[in-house]
Amino acid sequence: MGETHDEDGTTSAPQQWGAIKRMAKFVAHPIVKAIGDLFSREDKKEIPTYKGKSTDKLITEWLKGAEHVARNNDWNDDQKLRFFSDRLKGEAFEWHENYAKEEGDDLNYPDWKEAIIARFQDTVH
């Protein structure tokens, strides 16, 4: 199936329009994603920091609040992992760094969530 050409040898308008739509999608998708990430970075500031100290909220309460922000912003699991871990400080941040290094390419949000709860569940006010 070759291109259909008009009598003067040029590509037909429907084919040109199809090519333009494909190019626009190819160019626009990364731009839209980048803009969304910029807004998401600001929205993540709504999530309080978590240090893993006994004076912090329980980890399950912190995650509940963080997941509320994620739902409101339609974040996927990769974004949750990235933005939630950015809000960790102190002992919790150190734990995350070690966990991420151990997991490597297998790092994913559901396992990370389970692991951080297991690690900090006994933290009491």
Coordinates of N, CA and C in Angstrom, one line a residue:
M1 N 0.8 -1.2 0.0 CA 0.0 0.0 0.0 C 0.9 1.2 0.0
G2 N 0.9 1.9 -1.1 CA 1.7 3.1 -1.2 C 0.8 4.3 -0.9
E3 N 1.4 5.5 -0.9 CA 0.7 6.7 -0.7 C -0.2 7.0 -1.9
T4 N -1.3 7.7 -1.7 CA -2.1 8.1 -2.8 C -1.7 9.5 -3.1
H5 N -1.4 9.8 -4.4 CA -1.0 11.1 -4.8 C -2.0 11.8 -5.6
D6 N -2.1 13.1 -5.5 CA -3.0 13.8 -6.4 C -2.4 13.8 -7.8
E7 N -3.1 14.4 -8.8 CA -2.7 14.4 -10.1 C -1.3 15.1 -10.3
D8 N -1.0 16.1 -9.4 CA 0.3 16.8 -9.6 C 1.4 16.1 -8.8
G9 N 1.1 14.9 -8.3 CA 2.2 14.1 -7.6 C 2.4 14.4 -6.1
T10 N 1.5 15.2 -5.6 CA 1.6 15.5 -4.1 C 0.8 14.5 -3.3
T11 N 1.1 14.4 -2.1 CA 0.4 13.5 -1.2 C -1.0 14.1 -0.9
S12 N -2.0 13.2 -0.8 CA -3.4 13.7 -0.6 C -3.5 14.3 0.7
A13 N -4.5 15.2 0.8 CA -4.8 15.9 2.1 C -5.1 15.0 3.3
P14 N -5.9 13.9 3.1 CA -6.1 13.0 4.2 C -4.8 12.4 4.8
Q15 N -3.9 12.1 3.9 CA -2.7 11.5 4.3 C -1.8 12.5 5.0
Q16 N -1.8 13.7 4.5 CA -1.1 14.8 5.1 C -1.6 15.1 6.5
W17 N -2.9 15.1 6.6 CA -3.6 15.3 7.9 C -3.2 14.2 8.9
G18 N -3.2 12.9 8.4 CA -2.8 11.8 9.3 C -1.4 11.9 9.8
A19 N -0.5 12.4 8.9 CA 0.9 12.5 9.3 C 1.1 13.7 10.3
I20 N 0.3 14.7 10.1 CA 0.4 15.8 11.0 C -0.1 15.4 12.4
K21 N -1.2 14.6 12.5 CA -1.8 14.2 13.8 C -0.8 13.3 14.5
R22 N -0.1 12.4 13.7 CA 0.9 11.5 14.3 C 2.1 12.3 14.9
M23 N 2.5 13.3 14.1 CA 3.6 14.1 14.6 C 3.2 14.9 15.8
A24 N 2.0 15.5 15.8 CA 1.6 16.2 17.0 C 1.5 15.4 18.2
K25 N 1.0 14.2 18.1 CA 0.9 13.2 19.2 C 2.3 12.9 19.7
F26 N 3.2 12.7 18.8 CA 4.6 12.3 19.2 C 5.3 13.5 19.9
V27 N 5.0 14.7 19.5 CA 5.6 15.9 20.1 C 4.9 16.3 21.4
A28 N 3.5 16.2 21.3 CA 2.7 16.8 22.4 C 2.8 15.9 23.7
H29 N 2.8 14.6 23.5 CA 2.8 13.7 24.7 C 3.9 14.0 25.7
P30 N 5.2 14.1 25.3 CA 6.2 14.4 26.3 C 6.0 15.8 26.9
I31 N 5.5 16.7 26.2 CA 5.3 18.1 26.7 C 4.2 18.0 27.8
V32 N 3.1 17.3 27.5 CA 2.0 17.2 28.4 C 2.4 16.5 29.7
K33 N 3.2 15.4 29.5 CA 3.7 14.7 30.7 C 4.6 15.6 31.5
A34 N 5.5 16.4 30.9 CA 6.4 17.3 31.6 C 5.6 18.3 32.4
I35 N 4.6 18.9 31.8 CA 3.8 19.9 32.5 C 3.0 19.3 33.6
G36 N 2.5 18.0 33.4 CA 1.8 17.3 34.5 C 2.8 17.1 35.7
D37 N 4.0 16.7 35.4 CA 5.0 16.4 36.4 C 5.3 17.7 37.2
L38 N 5.4 18.8 36.5 CA 5.7 20.1 37.2 C 4.6 20.4 38.2
F39 N 3.3 20.3 37.8 CA 2.2 20.5 38.7 C 2.2 19.5 39.8
S40 N 2.5 18.3 39.5 CA 2.6 17.2 40.6 C 3.6 17.5 41.6
R41 N 4.8 18.1 41.2 CA 5.8 18.4 42.1 C 5.4 19.4 43.1
E42 N 4.6 20.4 42.7 CA 4.0 21.4 43.6 C 3.0 20.7 44.5
D43 N 2.2 19.9 44.0 CA 1.1 19.2 44.7 C 1.7 18.3 45.8
K44 N 2.9 17.7 45.5 CA 3.5 16.8 46.5 C 3.8 17.5 47.8
K45 N 4.0 18.8 47.7 CA 4.3 19.6 48.9 C 3.1 19.6 49.9
E46 N 1.9 19.2 49.5 CA 0.8 19.0 50.4 C 1.0 17.8 51.3
I47 N 1.9 16.9 51.0 CA 2.2 15.8 51.8 C 3.2 16.2 52.8
P48 N 2.9 16.0 54.1 CA 3.9 16.4 55.2 C 5.1 15.5 55.1
T49 N 6.2 15.9 55.6 CA 7.4 15.1 55.7 C 7.2 14.0 56.7
Y50 N 7.9 12.9 56.5 CA 7.8 11.8 57.5 C 9.3 11.4 57.8
K51 N 9.6 11.4 59.1 CA 11.0 11.2 59.5 C 11.2 9.8 60.2
G52 N 10.1 9.1 60.5 CA 10.2 7.9 61.2 C 10.5 8.0 62.7
K53 N 10.3 9.2 63.2 CA 10.5 9.4 64.7 C 9.3 9.1 65.4
S54 N 9.4 8.9 66.7 CA 8.3 8.6 67.6 C 7.3 9.7 67.7
T55 N 7.8 10.9 67.4 CA 6.9 12.1 67.4 C 6.1 12.3 66.1
D56 N 6.4 11.5 65.1 CA 5.7 11.6 63.8 C 4.3 10.9 63.9
K57 N 3.5 11.2 63.0 CA 2.2 10.4 62.8 C 2.6 8.9 62.6
L58 N 1.7 8.0 62.9 CA 1.9 6.6 62.5 C 2.0 6.5 61.0
I59 N 2.9 5.6 60.6 CA 3.1 5.5 59.1 C 1.8 5.3 58.3
T60 N 0.9 4.5 58.9 CA -0.3 4.2 58.2 C -1.1 5.5 58.0
E61 N -1.1 6.4 59.0 CA -1.8 7.7 58.9 C -1.1 8.6 57.9
W62 N 0.2 8.6 57.9 CA 0.9 9.4 56.9 C 0.6 8.9 55.5
L63 N 0.7 7.6 55.3 CA 0.4 7.1 54.0 C -1.1 7.4 53.5
K64 N -2.0 7.3 54.5 CA -3.4 7.6 54.2 C -3.5 9.0 53.6
G65 N -2.9 10.0 54.3 CA -2.9 11.4 53.8 C -2.2 11.5 52.5
A66 N -1.0 10.9 52.3 CA -0.3 11.0 51.1 C -1.1 10.4 49.9
E67 N -1.8 9.2 50.2 CA -2.6 8.6 49.1 C -3.8 9.5 48.7
H68 N -4.3 10.2 49.7 CA -5.4 11.1 49.4 C -4.9 12.2 48.4
V69 N -3.7 12.8 48.6 CA -3.2 13.7 47.7 C -3.0 13.1 46.3
A70 N -2.5 11.8 46.3 CA -2.2 11.1 45.1 C -3.5 10.9 44.3
R71 N -4.6 10.5 45.0 CA -5.9 10.3 44.3 C -6.4 11.6 43.7
N72 N -6.3 12.7 44.5 CA -6.7 14.0 44.0 C -6.0 14.4 42.7
N73 N -4.7 14.0 42.6 CA -3.9 14.4 41.5 C -3.8 13.3 40.4
D74 N -4.5 12.1 40.6 CA -4.5 11.1 39.6 C -3.1 10.5 39.4
W75 N -2.3 10.3 40.4 CA -0.9 9.8 40.3 C -1.0 8.3 40.1
N76 N -0.1 7.8 39.3 CA 0.1 6.4 39.2 C 1.1 5.9 40.2
D77 N 1.3 4.6 40.3 CA 2.2 4.0 41.3 C 3.6 4.5 41.2
D78 N 4.1 4.7 40.0 CA 5.5 5.2 39.9 C 5.6 6.7 40.4
Q79 N 4.6 7.5 40.2 CA 4.6 8.8 40.7 C 4.4 8.8 42.2
K80 N 3.6 7.9 42.8 CA 3.4 7.8 44.2 C 4.8 7.5 44.8
L81 N 5.4 6.5 44.3 CA 6.7 6.1 44.9 C 7.7 7.3 44.8
R82 N 7.8 8.0 43.7 CA 8.7 9.1 43.6 C 8.4 10.2 44.5
F83 N 7.1 10.6 44.5 CA 6.7 11.8 45.3 C 6.7 11.5 46.8
F84 N 6.2 10.3 47.1 CA 6.1 10.0 48.6 C 7.5 9.9 49.1
S85 N 8.4 9.2 48.4 CA 9.8 9.1 48.9 C 10.5 10.4 49.0
D86 N 10.1 11.4 48.2 CA 10.7 12.7 48.3 C 10.3 13.4 49.6
R87 N 9.3 13.0 50.2 CA 8.8 13.6 51.5 C 9.4 12.9 52.7
L88 N 10.2 11.9 52.5 CA 10.9 11.3 53.6 C 12.1 12.0 54.1
K89 N 12.4 12.1 55.4 CA 13.5 12.7 55.9 C 14.1 11.8 57.0
G90 N 15.4 12.1 57.4 CA 16.0 11.4 58.5 C 16.1 9.9 58.3
E91 N 15.7 9.3 59.4 CA 15.7 7.8 59.4 C 14.8 7.2 58.3
A92 N 13.7 7.8 58.1 CA 12.8 7.2 57.0 C 13.5 7.4 55.7
F93 N 14.1 8.5 55.4 CA 14.8 8.7 54.1 C 16.0 7.6 54.0
E94 N 16.7 7.5 55.1 CA 17.8 6.5 55.0 C 17.3 5.1 54.8
W95 N 16.2 4.7 55.4 CA 15.6 3.4 55.2 C 15.2 3.3 53.7
H96 N 14.6 4.3 53.1 CA 14.1 4.3 51.7 C 15.4 4.1 50.8
E97 N 16.4 4.9 51.0 CA 17.6 4.8 50.2 C 18.2 3.4 50.2
N98 N 18.2 2.7 51.4 CA 18.7 1.4 51.5 C 17.8 0.4 50.8
Y99 N 16.5 0.6 51.0 CA 15.5 -0.3 50.4 C 15.5 -0.2 48.9
A100 N 15.6 1.0 48.4 CA 15.6 1.2 46.9 C 16.9 0.6 46.3
K101 N 18.0 0.7 47.0 CA 19.2 0.1 46.5 C 19.1 -1.4 46.5
E102 N 18.6 -2.0 47.5 CA 18.4 -3.5 47.6 C 17.4 -3.9 46.5
E103 N 16.4 -3.2 46.2 CA 15.4 -3.6 45.3 C 15.8 -3.4 43.8
G104 N 16.6 -2.4 43.6 CA 17.1 -2.1 42.3 C 15.9 -1.9 41.3
D105 N 16.0 -2.6 40.2 CA 15.0 -2.5 39.1 C 13.6 -3.0 39.5
D106 N 13.6 -3.8 40.6 CA 12.3 -4.4 41.1 C 11.5 -3.5 42.0
L107 N 12.1 -2.3 42.3 CA 11.4 -1.3 43.1 C 10.0 -1.0 42.6
N108 N 9.0 -1.2 43.4 CA 7.6 -0.8 43.0 C 6.8 -0.3 44.2
Y109 N 5.8 0.4 43.9 CA 5.0 1.0 45.0 C 4.3 0.0 45.9
P110 N 3.6 -1.0 45.4 CA 2.9 -1.8 46.4 C 3.9 -2.5 47.4
D111 N 5.0 -3.0 46.9 CA 6.0 -3.6 47.8 C 6.6 -2.6 48.7
W112 N 6.9 -1.4 48.2 CA 7.5 -0.4 49.0 C 6.6 0.0 50.1
K113 N 5.3 0.2 49.8 CA 4.3 0.5 50.8 C 4.3 -0.5 51.9
E114 N 4.2 -1.8 51.6 CA 4.2 -2.9 52.5 C 5.4 -2.8 53.4
A115 N 6.6 -2.6 52.8 CA 7.9 -2.6 53.5 C 8.0 -1.4 54.5
I116 N 7.5 -0.3 54.0 CA 7.7 0.9 54.9 C 6.7 0.8 56.1
I117 N 5.6 0.2 55.9 CA 4.6 0.0 57.0 C 5.3 -1.0 58.0
A118 N 5.8 -2.1 57.4 CA 6.5 -3.1 58.3 C 7.6 -2.5 59.1
R119 N 8.4 -1.6 58.5 CA 9.5 -1.0 59.1 C 9.1 -0.1 60.2
F120 N 8.1 0.8 60.0 CA 7.8 1.9 60.9 C 6.5 1.7 61.7
Q121 N 5.9 0.5 61.6 CA 4.6 0.3 62.2 C 4.6 0.4 63.7
D122 N 5.7 0.1 64.3 CA 5.8 0.1 65.8 C 6.1 1.5 66.4
T123 N 6.3 2.5 65.5 CA 6.6 3.8 65.9 C 5.3 4.3 66.6
V124 N 5.5 4.7 67.9 CA 4.3 5.2 68.6 C 4.6 6.6 69.1
H125 N 3.5 7.4 69.2 CA 3.7 8.8 69.7 C 4.3 8.9 71.0

